[in-house]
Amino acid sequence: QQQVKQSPQSLIVQKGGISIINCAYENTAFDYFPWYQQFPGKGPALLIAIRPDVSEKKEGRFTISFNKSAKQFSLHIMDSQPGDSATYFCAASSNYGQNFVFGPGTRLSVLP
Amino acid sequence: EPEVTQTPSHQVTQMGQEVILRCVPISNHLYFYWYRQILGQKVEFLVSFYNNEISEKSEIFDDQFSVERPDGSNFTLKIRSTKLEDSAMYFCASKPGAGDTQYFGPGTRLTVL
């Protein structure tokens, strides 16, 4: 029940395309869903996050879509750029953002 | 912009030795965390710390592990007797308040030989 599933494992997108990464969870107590971006050798950096009282949140080229009934959420990267090439982790937590449960990660490669 | 810092960036140790990984959280943050990431795998929660005590720990965080906030700025993770399987990146994170997001440090790569 603590698991967060993430797909795809890897994703290759052309520059300018849309990257879509999906996550699903089981624990209905989760109330905070962040996405982290990680470059090789670096720590995860918060990209965007959502709480379940909204169905979508947009920040620049990054959008989270949230489907509470399906217990799924996804990250959309519009106009993907080679600089977006990184590993993306979705995560979930309950109890006001206490310990995060991370998805297994998606390695995104954006081709020039 | 304030950052979480961690030292050392890379630690190599022999199996059975004790290691201490150090973190300096962002100065006004009250909640502190350690995570680990085995190479190529997902980030895993180890322990959370608030008000000078452990608030939650995972099953990974066994008796070999301990955390301490020895002064007002440092937050340490000690592994008493390292095992080969402790080789991983260890990330410290902190956040200012209960409902805030966590900010991660750059990590310490621990290699146990």
Coordinates of C-alpha atoms in Angstrom, one line a residue:
Chain A
Q1 CA 0.0 0.0 0.0
Q2 CA 3.0 2.3 0.5
Q3 CA 4.2 1.7 -3.1
V4 CA 4.1 4.3 -5.8
K5 CA 4.2 2.9 -9.3
Q6 CA 5.8 4.9 -12.2
S7 CA 6.0 4.5 -15.9
P8 CA 7.6 4.4 -18.3
Q9 CA 11.0 3.4 -17.0
S10 CA 12.7 5.4 -19.8
L11 CA 11.5 7.9 -22.3
I12 CA 13.0 9.4 -25.4
V13 CA 11.4 12.5 -26.9
Q14 CA 12.4 14.8 -29.7
K15 CA 13.1 18.5 -28.9
G16 CA 9.9 20.4 -28.8
G17 CA 7.8 17.4 -28.0
I18 CA 5.6 16.5 -25.0
S19 CA 7.0 14.2 -22.3
I20 CA 4.5 12.4 -20.2
I21 CA 5.3 10.4 -17.1
N22 CA 2.6 8.6 -15.1
C23 CA 2.3 7.5 -11.5
A24 CA -0.2 5.5 -9.5
Y25 CA -0.7 4.9 -5.8
E26 CA -2.8 2.8 -3.5
N27 CA -2.7 4.6 -0.2
T28 CA -5.7 6.9 0.0
A29 CA -4.1 8.7 3.0
F30 CA -1.5 10.3 0.6
D31 CA -2.2 14.0 0.5
Y32 CA 0.9 15.5 -1.2
F33 CA 2.4 14.6 -4.6
P34 CA 5.6 16.2 -5.6
W35 CA 7.7 15.6 -8.7
Y36 CA 11.5 15.7 -8.4
Q37 CA 14.1 16.1 -11.1
Q38 CA 17.5 14.5 -10.6
F39 CA 20.6 15.1 -12.7
P40 CA 23.5 12.6 -12.5
G41 CA 25.5 13.0 -9.3
K42 CA 23.0 15.5 -7.9
G43 CA 20.3 15.3 -5.3
P44 CA 16.6 15.4 -6.3
A45 CA 15.3 18.9 -6.8
L46 CA 11.6 19.8 -6.4
L47 CA 10.0 20.5 -9.8
I48 CA 6.3 20.9 -9.0
A49 CA 3.9 19.5 -6.5
I50 CA 0.1 19.1 -6.1
R51 CA -2.4 18.4 -3.3
P52 CA -5.5 16.4 -4.1
D53 CA -7.9 19.3 -3.8
V54 CA -7.0 20.4 -7.4
S55 CA -7.0 18.3 -10.6
E56 CA -4.2 20.2 -12.4
K57 CA -1.3 22.5 -11.6
K58 CA 0.8 24.3 -14.1
E59 CA 4.2 26.0 -13.7
G60 CA 5.8 27.1 -16.9
R61 CA 6.3 24.1 -19.2
F62 CA 5.5 21.7 -16.4
T63 CA 2.0 20.5 -15.6
I64 CA 0.7 17.9 -13.1
S65 CA -2.6 16.3 -13.8
F66 CA -4.2 14.5 -10.8
N67 CA -7.1 12.0 -10.9
K68 CA -8.1 11.3 -7.3
S69 CA -10.7 8.7 -8.1
A70 CA -8.2 6.7 -10.2
K71 CA -5.4 7.4 -7.8
Q72 CA -3.2 8.5 -10.6
F73 CA -1.1 11.6 -11.4
S74 CA 1.1 12.5 -14.2
L75 CA 3.7 15.0 -15.2
H76 CA 3.6 16.7 -18.6
I77 CA 6.6 18.5 -19.9
M78 CA 5.6 20.8 -22.8
D79 CA 8.2 21.9 -25.5
S80 CA 10.7 19.4 -24.1
Q81 CA 14.3 20.6 -24.3
P82 CA 17.7 18.7 -24.2
G83 CA 18.3 20.4 -20.8
D84 CA 15.3 18.5 -19.4
S85 CA 17.2 15.2 -19.9
A86 CA 17.3 13.8 -16.3
T87 CA 15.6 11.2 -14.1
Y88 CA 12.2 12.2 -12.8
F89 CA 10.7 10.8 -9.7
C90 CA 7.2 11.1 -8.5
A91 CA 6.6 10.8 -4.8
A92 CA 3.7 10.8 -2.4
S93 CA 3.3 11.5 1.3
S94 CA 0.7 11.7 3.9
N95 CA 0.5 13.7 7.2
Y96 CA 1.6 17.0 5.8
G97 CA 4.5 15.9 3.7
Q98 CA 6.2 13.6 6.1
N99 CA 8.5 10.9 4.7
F100 CA 8.1 10.6 1.0
V101 CA 7.5 7.3 -0.9
F102 CA 9.2 7.6 -4.2
G103 CA 8.4 6.0 -7.5
P104 CA 11.2 4.1 -9.2
G105 CA 12.0 6.9 -11.6
T106 CA 11.8 7.7 -15.3
R107 CA 15.0 8.4 -17.3
L108 CA 14.1 11.1 -19.8
S109 CA 16.3 11.8 -22.8
V110 CA 15.4 14.7 -25.1
L111 CA 17.1 14.5 -28.4
P112 CA 18.2 17.8 -30.1
Chain B
E1 CA 19.3 30.9 -2.4
P2 CA 19.8 28.7 0.8
E3 CA 20.8 25.1 0.2
V4 CA 21.2 21.9 2.1
T5 CA 24.9 21.0 2.1
Q6 CA 26.4 17.6 2.8
T7 CA 29.9 16.4 3.5
P8 CA 31.9 14.5 2.4
S9 CA 30.8 14.2 -1.2
H10 CA 32.3 10.8 -1.4
Q11 CA 33.3 8.4 1.5
V12 CA 35.1 5.2 1.0
T13 CA 35.3 2.8 4.0
Q14 CA 36.1 -0.7 4.8
M15 CA 33.4 -3.2 5.8
G16 CA 32.8 -3.1 9.6
Q17 CA 34.0 0.5 10.0
E18 CA 31.9 3.3 11.4
V19 CA 31.1 6.3 9.2
I20 CA 29.4 9.6 9.9
L21 CA 27.7 11.5 7.2
R22 CA 27.2 15.2 7.8
C23 CA 24.5 17.5 6.7
V24 CA 23.8 21.2 7.2
P25 CA 20.1 21.8 6.7
I26 CA 18.7 25.2 5.6
S27 CA 19.0 27.4 8.6
N28 CA 15.3 28.1 9.5
H29 CA 14.2 24.5 8.8
L30 CA 12.8 22.4 11.6
Y31 CA 12.3 19.0 10.0
F32 CA 15.2 16.8 8.9
Y33 CA 15.4 13.6 6.9
W34 CA 17.8 11.0 5.6
Y35 CA 17.2 9.0 2.4
R36 CA 19.4 6.6 0.5
Q37 CA 19.5 5.7 -3.2
I38 CA 21.3 2.5 -4.2
L39 CA 22.9 3.0 -7.7
G40 CA 20.2 3.0 -10.4
Q41 CA 17.4 2.5 -7.9
K42 CA 14.7 4.7 -6.3
V43 CA 15.2 7.0 -3.4
E44 CA 14.3 5.3 -0.1
F45 CA 13.3 7.0 3.1
L46 CA 15.4 6.2 6.2
V47 CA 14.4 8.5 9.0
S48 CA 12.8 11.8 9.9
F49 CA 13.8 14.0 12.8
Y50 CA 11.9 16.8 14.5
N51 CA 12.2 18.5 17.9
N52 CA 15.4 16.7 18.7
E53 CA 14.0 13.2 18.3
I54 CA 13.2 10.7 15.6
S55 CA 9.7 11.0 14.4
E56 CA 9.6 8.2 12.0
K57 CA 12.0 5.5 10.6
S58 CA 11.8 2.9 8.0
E59 CA 12.7 -0.8 8.4
I60 CA 16.0 0.0 6.7
F61 CA 17.0 2.2 9.7
D62 CA 18.0 -0.6 12.0
D63 CA 20.2 -0.6 15.1
Q64 CA 23.3 0.1 13.0
F65 CA 22.0 3.5 12.1
S66 CA 21.7 6.6 14.4
V67 CA 21.0 10.3 13.8
E68 CA 22.0 13.3 15.8
R69 CA 21.7 17.0 15.8
P70 CA 24.8 17.8 17.8
D71 CA 24.5 21.6 17.5
G72 CA 22.2 24.1 16.0
S73 CA 23.3 23.6 12.5
N74 CA 24.5 20.0 11.8
F75 CA 22.5 16.9 11.3
T76 CA 24.4 13.6 11.1
L77 CA 23.8 10.0 10.1
K78 CA 26.1 7.4 11.7
I79 CA 26.4 3.9 10.5
R80 CA 28.1 1.9 13.2
S81 CA 29.4 -1.1 11.4
T82 CA 29.1 -0.7 7.6
K83 CA 28.1 -3.6 5.3
L84 CA 28.7 -3.9 1.6
E85 CA 25.0 -3.4 1.0
D86 CA 25.2 0.1 2.7
S87 CA 27.0 1.4 -0.4
A88 CA 24.6 4.0 -1.8
M89 CA 24.1 7.7 -2.2
Y90 CA 22.8 9.2 1.1
F91 CA 20.7 12.3 0.8
C92 CA 19.8 14.7 3.6
A93 CA 16.7 16.8 3.3
S94 CA 15.0 19.5 5.4
K95 CA 11.9 21.6 5.4
P96 CA 10.7 24.6 7.4
G97 CA 7.3 23.5 8.5
A98 CA 4.9 20.6 8.7
G99 CA 3.1 21.3 5.4
D100 CA 6.1 22.4 3.4
T101 CA 8.1 20.5 0.8
Q102 CA 11.4 18.9 1.5
Y103 CA 14.7 20.3 0.0
F104 CA 17.4 17.8 -0.8
G105 CA 21.1 18.1 -0.4
P106 CA 23.5 16.9 -3.2
G107 CA 24.2 13.6 -1.4
T108 CA 27.2 11.7 -0.1
R109 CA 28.3 8.7 -2.1
L110 CA 29.3 5.9 0.4
T111 CA 31.4 3.1 -0.9
V112 CA 31.9 0.1 1.4
L113 CA 34.8 -2.2 0.4

